[in-house]
Coordinates of C-alpha atoms in Angstrom, one line a residue:
Chain A
M221 CA -0.2 0.2 -0.1
R222 CA 1.5 3.3 -1.0
L223 CA -0.2 6.3 -0.3
T224 CA 0.1 9.8 -1.4
P225 CA 0.5 12.7 0.6
H226 CA -2.7 13.7 -0.6
Q227 CA -4.7 10.6 0.7
I228 CA -2.6 11.3 4.0
C229 CA -3.9 15.0 4.5
R230 CA -7.6 13.8 3.5
S231 CA -7.7 11.6 6.0
R232 CA -9.1 12.6 9.5
L233 CA -7.8 12.4 13.1
A234 CA -8.9 8.8 13.7
G235 CA -7.6 7.6 10.5
I236 CA -4.2 8.9 11.0
A237 CA -3.1 6.2 13.8
F238 CA -4.1 3.5 11.4
L239 CA -2.4 4.9 8.3
L240 CA 0.9 5.8 10.1
P241 CA 2.3 2.4 9.3
G242 CA 1.6 2.8 5.8
I243 CA 3.2 6.2 5.5
L244 CA 6.3 5.1 7.2
L245 CA 6.4 1.8 5.1
S246 CA 6.2 4.2 2.0
H247 CA 9.1 6.2 3.0
G248 CA 11.4 3.4 4.4
V249 CA 12.1 4.8 7.8
A250 CA 10.5 7.7 9.8
Q251 CA 13.8 9.1 10.3
A252 CA 14.2 12.7 8.7
Q253 CA 16.2 12.7 5.7
A254 CA 17.4 15.8 3.5
V255 CA 16.0 15.2 0.4
P256 CA 16.2 17.8 -2.6
L257 CA 13.8 20.8 -2.7
A258 CA 11.9 19.8 -5.7
E259 CA 11.3 16.2 -4.5
R260 CA 10.4 17.4 -1.1
L261 CA 7.8 19.9 -2.4
Q262 CA 5.8 16.9 -3.5
L263 CA 5.1 15.7 -0.3
C264 CA 3.5 19.4 0.7
A265 CA 2.0 19.7 -2.6
G266 CA -0.5 16.9 -1.9
C267 CA -2.3 19.1 1.0
H268 CA -1.1 22.5 0.3
N269 CA -1.1 22.6 -3.7
P270 CA 2.0 23.0 -5.7
D271 CA 1.8 26.8 -5.3
G272 CA 0.7 26.9 -1.8
N273 CA -3.0 27.7 -2.5
S274 CA -4.4 24.5 -1.1
I275 CA -7.9 23.9 -2.2
I276 CA -8.9 21.8 0.5
L277 CA -10.5 24.2 2.9
E278 CA -9.5 22.4 6.1
N279 CA -5.8 22.8 5.1
P280 CA -3.8 26.3 5.2
K281 CA -2.8 28.4 2.3
L282 CA 1.0 28.8 2.8
S283 CA 1.5 31.0 -0.1
G284 CA 2.9 34.6 0.6
L285 CA 3.6 33.6 4.1
D286 CA 6.6 35.1 5.7
A287 CA 9.6 32.8 5.5
G288 CA 10.5 33.2 9.0
Y289 CA 7.0 32.6 10.2
I290 CA 6.9 29.3 8.2
V291 CA 10.1 28.1 9.7
R292 CA 8.9 29.0 13.1
Q293 CA 5.7 26.7 12.6
L294 CA 7.6 23.8 11.0
R295 CA 10.2 23.8 14.3
D296 CA 7.2 23.9 16.6
F297 CA 5.7 21.1 14.7
K298 CA 9.0 19.3 14.9
S299 CA 9.1 20.0 18.6
G300 CA 5.7 19.1 19.3
I301 CA 4.6 22.8 20.8
R302 CA 2.2 23.0 17.9
K303 CA -0.1 20.0 17.4
S304 CA -1.5 18.8 14.5
P305 CA -2.7 15.4 13.4
V306 CA -1.7 15.7 10.2
M307 CA 1.6 17.6 10.5
S308 CA 2.8 15.3 13.3
T309 CA 3.0 12.6 10.8
I310 CA 4.5 14.4 8.1
I311 CA 7.2 16.2 9.9
P312 CA 9.3 13.4 11.3
M313 CA 10.4 12.9 7.8
V314 CA 11.3 16.3 7.0
D315 CA 15.0 17.4 8.0
E316 CA 15.2 20.6 10.0
K317 CA 17.7 21.7 7.6
E318 CA 15.3 21.8 4.6
F319 CA 13.1 24.2 6.5
P320 CA 14.5 27.3 5.2
A321 CA 14.3 26.5 1.7
L322 CA 10.9 25.3 2.1
A323 CA 9.8 28.5 3.8
E324 CA 11.6 30.7 1.1
F325 CA 9.7 28.7 -1.8
F326 CA 6.3 29.2 -0.2
S327 CA 6.9 32.6 0.9
K328 CA 7.5 33.5 -3.0
Q329 CA 4.1 32.0 -4.0
Q330 CA 1.1 34.4 -4.6
R331 CA -1.7 34.4 -2.5
K332 CA -5.2 33.6 -4.3
P333 CA -8.2 34.6 -2.4
G334 CA -11.5 32.5 -2.2
V335 CA -15.0 33.1 -2.3
A336 CA -17.5 33.6 0.8
V337 CA -20.5 31.0 0.7
D338 CA -22.7 33.0 3.1
A339 CA -22.8 36.8 2.1
K340 CA -24.6 37.8 5.0
R341 CA -22.2 36.1 7.3
A342 CA -19.2 37.5 5.5
A343 CA -20.6 41.1 6.0
Q344 CA -20.9 40.7 9.8
G345 CA -17.1 39.0 9.5
K346 CA -15.8 42.5 8.0
E347 CA -17.4 44.5 10.9
I348 CA -15.4 42.6 13.4
Y349 CA -12.5 42.4 11.0
D350 CA -12.3 46.2 10.5
E351 CA -13.5 47.1 13.7
G352 CA -13.5 44.6 16.5
I353 CA -16.1 43.8 18.9
D354 CA -16.6 46.8 21.4
S355 CA -18.9 44.8 24.0
S356 CA -16.2 41.9 24.4
A357 CA -13.3 44.4 23.8
V358 CA -11.9 42.2 20.8
P359 CA -9.5 44.1 19.0
A360 CA -9.7 44.8 15.1
C361 CA -7.9 42.0 12.9
S362 CA -6.8 45.0 10.8
G363 CA -4.9 46.5 13.4
C364 CA -2.1 44.2 13.2
H365 CA -2.9 42.0 10.0
N366 CA -3.7 44.9 8.0
D367 CA -7.0 46.0 6.1
D368 CA -6.2 43.6 3.2
G369 CA -4.8 40.5 5.5
S370 CA -1.4 40.9 3.9
G371 CA 0.3 41.0 7.5
T372 CA 3.9 42.0 8.2
D373 CA 7.0 39.9 9.4
K374 CA 5.6 39.9 12.6
Y375 CA 2.0 39.3 12.0
P376 CA 1.1 36.4 9.5
R377 CA -0.7 36.9 6.2
I378 CA -4.6 35.7 6.7
G379 CA -6.0 37.4 3.7
G380 CA -7.6 34.6 1.7
Q381 CA -6.9 32.0 4.2
N382 CA -9.3 29.0 3.9
S383 CA -12.2 29.4 6.4
A384 CA -12.5 26.0 7.7
Y385 CA -8.9 26.1 8.6
V386 CA -9.3 29.6 10.1
I387 CA -12.2 28.3 12.1
Q388 CA -10.3 25.4 13.6
Q389 CA -7.2 27.6 14.5
L390 CA -9.0 30.2 16.1
M391 CA -11.1 27.4 18.3
N392 CA -7.4 26.1 19.0
F393 CA -6.5 29.5 20.2
K394 CA -9.6 29.8 22.1
S395 CA -9.1 26.7 24.1
G396 CA -5.3 26.9 24.3
E397 CA -4.7 23.9 22.4
R398 CA -2.6 26.0 20.0
A399 CA -0.4 28.1 22.2
N400 CA 2.6 29.0 20.1
D401 CA 1.5 32.3 19.6
V402 CA 3.7 35.0 20.2
K403 CA 3.1 36.9 23.2
A404 CA 0.0 35.0 23.8
V405 CA -1.7 37.6 21.7
M406 CA -4.1 35.2 19.6
R407 CA -5.3 33.3 22.6
A408 CA -6.3 36.8 24.4
V409 CA -8.0 37.5 21.3
A410 CA -9.8 34.1 20.4
K411 CA -11.0 34.0 24.3
R412 CA -13.2 37.0 23.7
M413 CA -14.7 35.8 20.8
N414 CA -17.5 33.1 20.5
E415 CA -18.0 30.6 17.6
K416 CA -20.4 32.5 15.9
D417 CA -17.8 35.5 15.8
I418 CA -15.0 33.0 14.6
R419 CA -17.3 31.6 11.8
A420 CA -18.2 34.9 10.5
V421 CA -14.5 36.6 10.3
A422 CA -13.3 33.3 8.8
E423 CA -16.0 33.8 6.2
Y424 CA -15.0 37.4 5.5
M425 CA -11.1 36.6 5.5
V426 CA -11.3 34.0 2.7
T427 CA -12.3 37.1 0.3
L428 CA -9.5 39.3 1.2
K429 CA -6.7 39.9 -1.4
G430 CA -3.8 38.9 1.2
E431 CA -1.0 40.1 -1.4
P432 CA -0.2 43.9 -0.5
E433 CA -0.8 46.6 -2.9
Chain B
M81 CA -19.0 46.6 62.7
K82 CA -16.5 49.0 61.0
K83 CA -13.7 46.3 61.1
V84 CA -15.9 43.5 59.6
A85 CA -17.1 45.7 56.8
A86 CA -13.1 46.7 56.2
I87 CA -12.3 43.0 56.1
F88 CA -15.3 42.3 53.8
V89 CA -14.1 44.9 51.3
T90 CA -10.6 44.0 51.3
L91 CA -11.6 40.5 50.8
L92 CA -13.7 41.6 48.0
L93 CA -10.8 43.9 46.4
S94 CA -8.4 41.0 46.3
L95 CA -11.1 38.7 44.7
L96 CA -11.6 41.3 41.9
L97 CA -7.8 41.3 41.5
S98 CA -7.3 37.8 41.2
W99 CA -10.1 37.8 38.7
Q100 CA -8.5 40.4 36.7
A101 CA -5.0 39.6 36.7
A102 CA -3.0 36.5 36.7
W103 CA -0.9 35.5 39.9
A104 CA 2.2 37.5 39.0
D105 CA 0.1 40.7 38.4
A106 CA -2.0 40.4 41.4
A107 CA 1.4 40.0 43.5
D108 CA 2.8 43.4 41.9
A109 CA -0.5 45.3 42.5
A110 CA 0.0 44.4 45.8
K111 CA 3.4 46.0 46.0
S112 CA 1.9 49.0 44.4
P113 CA -1.0 50.7 46.1
R114 CA -3.7 52.3 44.3
F115 CA -5.8 55.2 45.1
G116 CA -7.6 54.8 48.4
S117 CA -4.7 52.7 50.3
K118 CA -3.1 54.7 52.9
D119 CA 0.4 54.0 51.1
Y120 CA -0.6 55.4 47.9
I121 CA 1.5 58.7 46.7
W122 CA 0.6 59.9 43.6
G123 CA 3.6 60.8 41.4
E124 CA 6.0 58.1 43.2
M125 CA 7.2 56.3 40.1
L126 CA 7.2 52.5 40.0
P127 CA 10.5 50.9 39.3
E128 CA 9.3 50.3 35.8
Q129 CA 8.0 53.8 34.9
A130 CA 11.5 55.4 36.2
E131 CA 13.3 52.7 33.9
V132 CA 11.2 53.6 30.8
M133 CA 11.5 57.3 31.7
K134 CA 15.3 57.0 31.2
L135 CA 15.2 55.3 27.8
T136 CA 15.4 57.4 24.5
G137 CA 12.3 56.3 22.2
D138 CA 12.2 56.0 18.8
P139 CA 9.2 57.4 16.8
Q140 CA 9.5 55.0 13.9
R141 CA 10.2 52.0 15.9
G142 CA 7.3 53.2 18.1
K143 CA 4.9 53.4 15.0
E144 CA 5.9 49.6 14.4
A145 CA 5.0 48.6 17.8
F146 CA 1.9 50.5 18.0
R147 CA 0.5 47.7 15.7
G148 CA -0.5 45.8 18.7
C149 CA -2.5 48.8 19.9
R150 CA -4.2 49.7 16.6
G151 CA -6.8 47.1 16.9
C152 CA -8.6 49.0 19.7
H153 CA -6.8 52.8 19.6
K154 CA -7.2 52.5 15.7
A155 CA -4.4 52.9 12.8
D156 CA -4.6 56.9 13.4
A157 CA -4.4 56.4 17.4
A158 CA -7.4 58.7 17.3
G159 CA -9.5 55.7 19.4
K160 CA -13.1 55.5 18.8
T161 CA -15.2 58.6 18.7
D162 CA -17.9 57.0 21.1
G163 CA -15.2 57.1 23.6
T164 CA -14.7 53.4 24.1
Y165 CA -11.1 53.5 23.4
P166 CA -9.4 57.0 23.9
R167 CA -7.6 59.0 21.7
L168 CA -3.8 58.9 22.2
T169 CA -2.6 61.3 19.7
G170 CA -0.5 64.5 21.2
Q171 CA -1.0 63.2 24.6
H172 CA 2.3 63.7 26.5
A173 CA 5.0 60.8 26.3
S174 CA 5.4 61.0 30.2
V175 CA 1.5 60.5 30.6
I176 CA 1.6 57.4 28.0
I177 CA 4.5 55.9 29.9
K178 CA 2.8 56.4 33.6
Q179 CA -0.5 54.9 32.2
V180 CA 1.0 51.8 30.5
T181 CA 3.3 51.0 33.4
E182 CA 0.5 51.6 36.1
V183 CA -1.8 49.4 34.1
R184 CA 0.7 46.8 34.0
A185 CA 1.5 47.0 37.8
G186 CA -2.4 47.0 38.4
V187 CA -2.6 50.6 39.8
R188 CA -4.7 51.8 37.1
I189 CA -7.4 48.8 36.3
N190 CA -8.0 48.2 32.6
P191 CA -9.0 44.6 32.0
K192 CA -9.9 45.2 28.5
M193 CA -6.4 46.3 27.4
D194 CA -4.2 44.1 29.9
P195 CA -3.3 41.3 27.9
F196 CA -2.0 43.6 25.0
S197 CA 0.0 46.1 27.1
S198 CA 1.4 43.7 29.5
D199 CA 5.1 43.0 30.1
H200 CA 5.1 39.8 27.8
A201 CA 3.5 41.8 25.0
V202 CA 5.4 44.9 25.1
S203 CA 8.9 45.6 26.1
P204 CA 10.0 48.7 28.3
Q205 CA 11.9 50.1 25.3
E206 CA 8.7 49.5 23.2
I207 CA 6.8 51.5 25.6
A208 CA 9.2 54.6 25.5
D209 CA 8.8 54.2 21.6
I210 CA 5.3 54.3 21.3
A211 CA 5.1 57.1 23.8
V212 CA 7.1 59.4 21.8
F213 CA 5.4 58.1 18.8
L214 CA 2.1 58.9 19.9
A215 CA 3.2 62.4 21.4
A216 CA 3.9 63.4 17.8
A217 CA 1.2 61.5 16.1
E218 CA -1.7 63.6 14.3
T219 CA -5.4 62.6 13.1
T220 CA -7.5 64.4 10.9
R221 CA -10.3 62.6 13.0
E222 CA -12.6 65.0 15.0
S223 CA -13.4 63.9 18.6
G224 CA -16.6 62.7 19.7
K225 CA -18.7 65.3 21.3
G226 CA -21.7 65.7 23.6
E227 CA -25.2 67.4 23.1
G228 CA -24.0 70.9 22.9
D229 CA -26.5 72.4 25.3
F230 CA -24.2 73.2 28.3
V231 CA -20.9 74.0 26.9
A232 CA -20.6 77.5 28.1
R233 CA -21.4 76.0 31.7
G234 CA -18.6 73.5 31.1
Q235 CA -16.3 76.5 30.4
E236 CA -17.1 78.1 33.4
L237 CA -17.1 75.1 35.7
Y238 CA -13.6 74.1 34.3
E239 CA -12.1 77.7 34.5
Q240 CA -13.4 78.8 37.6
G241 CA -12.7 75.3 39.5
K242 CA -9.3 74.3 40.2
C243 CA -9.2 72.2 36.8
V244 CA -7.1 75.0 35.1
K245 CA -4.3 74.6 37.5
C246 CA -3.2 71.5 36.8
H247 CA -4.7 71.0 32.9
G248 CA -4.2 74.2 31.7
A249 CA -6.1 77.0 30.0
N250 CA -6.3 75.1 26.8
G251 CA -6.6 71.4 28.5
E252 CA -2.7 71.2 27.5
G253 CA -1.8 69.3 30.7
N254 CA 1.8 69.6 31.8
A255 CA 4.4 67.0 30.4
V256 CA 6.8 67.6 33.0
K257 CA 4.3 67.3 36.1
V258 CA 2.6 64.3 34.2
Y259 CA -0.9 65.9 34.1
P260 CA -2.5 64.5 31.2
A261 CA -3.9 66.6 28.1
I262 CA -7.5 66.5 28.0
A263 CA -8.5 69.0 25.3
A264 CA -10.1 67.4 22.1
Q265 CA -10.3 64.0 23.9
H266 CA -13.8 61.9 23.2
Y267 CA -16.7 63.4 25.3
G268 CA -17.5 59.5 26.3
Y269 CA -14.1 58.8 27.5
L270 CA -13.8 62.1 29.5
K271 CA -17.1 61.6 31.0
R272 CA -16.1 58.0 32.1
E273 CA -12.7 59.2 33.6
M274 CA -14.2 62.1 35.6
D275 CA -16.7 59.6 37.0
Y276 CA -14.4 56.9 37.9
I277 CA -11.8 59.6 39.4
Q278 CA -14.9 61.1 41.4
R279 CA -16.0 57.7 42.9
G280 CA -12.4 57.3 43.7
V281 CA -12.3 53.9 41.3
R282 CA -9.5 55.0 39.0
G283 CA -6.3 53.7 40.9
N284 CA -3.8 56.4 39.8
S285 CA -5.9 59.3 40.9
H286 CA -4.4 62.5 41.8
P287 CA -6.1 63.4 45.4
D288 CA -6.2 67.0 44.9
M289 CA -8.1 66.3 41.6
V290 CA -10.6 64.1 43.4
N291 CA -11.2 66.9 45.7
A292 CA -11.6 69.4 42.9
I293 CA -14.4 67.1 41.2
E294 CA -15.8 66.3 44.4
Y295 CA -18.8 68.5 44.3
F296 CA -19.6 68.2 40.4
T297 CA -22.9 66.8 39.7
Q298 CA -23.5 64.3 36.7
R299 CA -24.8 67.4 34.9
D300 CA -21.6 69.3 35.6
I301 CA -19.3 66.4 34.5
E302 CA -21.3 66.1 31.1
A303 CA -21.1 69.8 30.6
V304 CA -17.0 69.9 31.2
A305 CA -16.7 66.8 29.0
D306 CA -18.5 68.6 26.3
Y307 CA -16.5 71.8 26.5
L308 CA -13.2 69.6 26.6
S309 CA -14.0 67.5 23.7
R310 CA -14.6 70.7 21.6
L311 CA -11.4 72.4 22.6
P312 CA -8.8 72.1 19.4
D313 CA -5.9 69.8 20.0
H314 CA -3.5 71.5 22.4
R315 CA -0.7 71.5 20.1
Q316 CA -2.7 73.6 17.8
S317 CA -3.8 76.0 20.5
L318 CA 0.1 76.4 21.3
A319 CA 0.8 77.3 17.6
E320 CA -1.8 79.9 17.4
R321 CA -0.6 81.5 20.7
K322 CA 2.8 81.7 19.3
G323 CA 1.5 83.1 16.2
K324 CA -0.2 85.9 17.7

């Protein structure tokens, strides 16, 4: 049985444990081994698309993210500080030395926005994104991430990001399951949001360009 | 009976503290007395405030560090017109430093802002940078104002009271004495702060100001807030006076 990375990332939580031996077999050993960039990118492309604009809504777009940010996430997956059922099976195969080149590649790809499914919800999300929520003191997302979601070297690009992925991450920040945010700022923000706020803002964010002017 | 009441209030206060701040912050707050406590001395610098005051701020770096504040105080630092978030443009750097470090130490209670201005979010150098950036920042946005019915009464109360002694005839405050500039601030915020200070719940209040505002009615507070919100930015008044 040889699994493509695409199949791996399609599979959900429960399936992973079951599939793990297959993955390990297909790659010989789980030991990290540096391989040429082009070959390694095939492993990422299955879930994130060759150009980093993942079409699977549960998976993040990596296109246009700051290279330093990507490296930090990869290191956190490797050390286990950031948990992900999918990435925890992939990351043991990748050598830490490969991180900078992979990050560099994806940072140079153009971010492509998606479309909102629910226009009314997206409009509520825009209000939160641009103005914040006064009653629960949620700061506006645009303050740090910019109006177009392009981000900076300190605050990641979130414009055009897949909505299902954004919802999952904000819920993880809210519960504290994801705790690798610098200065604990995102946990503070997400704790002040309810699930409805989170769904609305995610619906709006997917429509943002993400690429700076 | 009085003792029991005092113990009860102390208990309530400590409960409030532990609810509002993490362990470490509560411990800090206990070390830094607030208005109302007998150990409170207005203007006695906290160690961190003294440390930041010695640093040289850089406005360019401050602009970048202010990103973490923009979500509430807005990109132009003009806050929100309804007064939920105060205007920070043109505030004296010394006042910004005092406020931020005292919020961090739990002297001035601000649970909304706390996680975003705490010492793991902003370094002392960044406070110094942000302070000089804000002191020079400009906005074209008008301040939020009141109904406009009692502006003349507001002016009278402000000028005849002790307010001008500290905040100045143009609401310019005093950078050296660390009195805040209050001209062109949003009506809603001015009203709220005067109310907090009058009730003794703003932890870093000046006792003389508490005395000065003691006899204000709610109407008086509204009138003064409306008057102050309509004054021009104090830097503009200064330029005009110099021009004359």
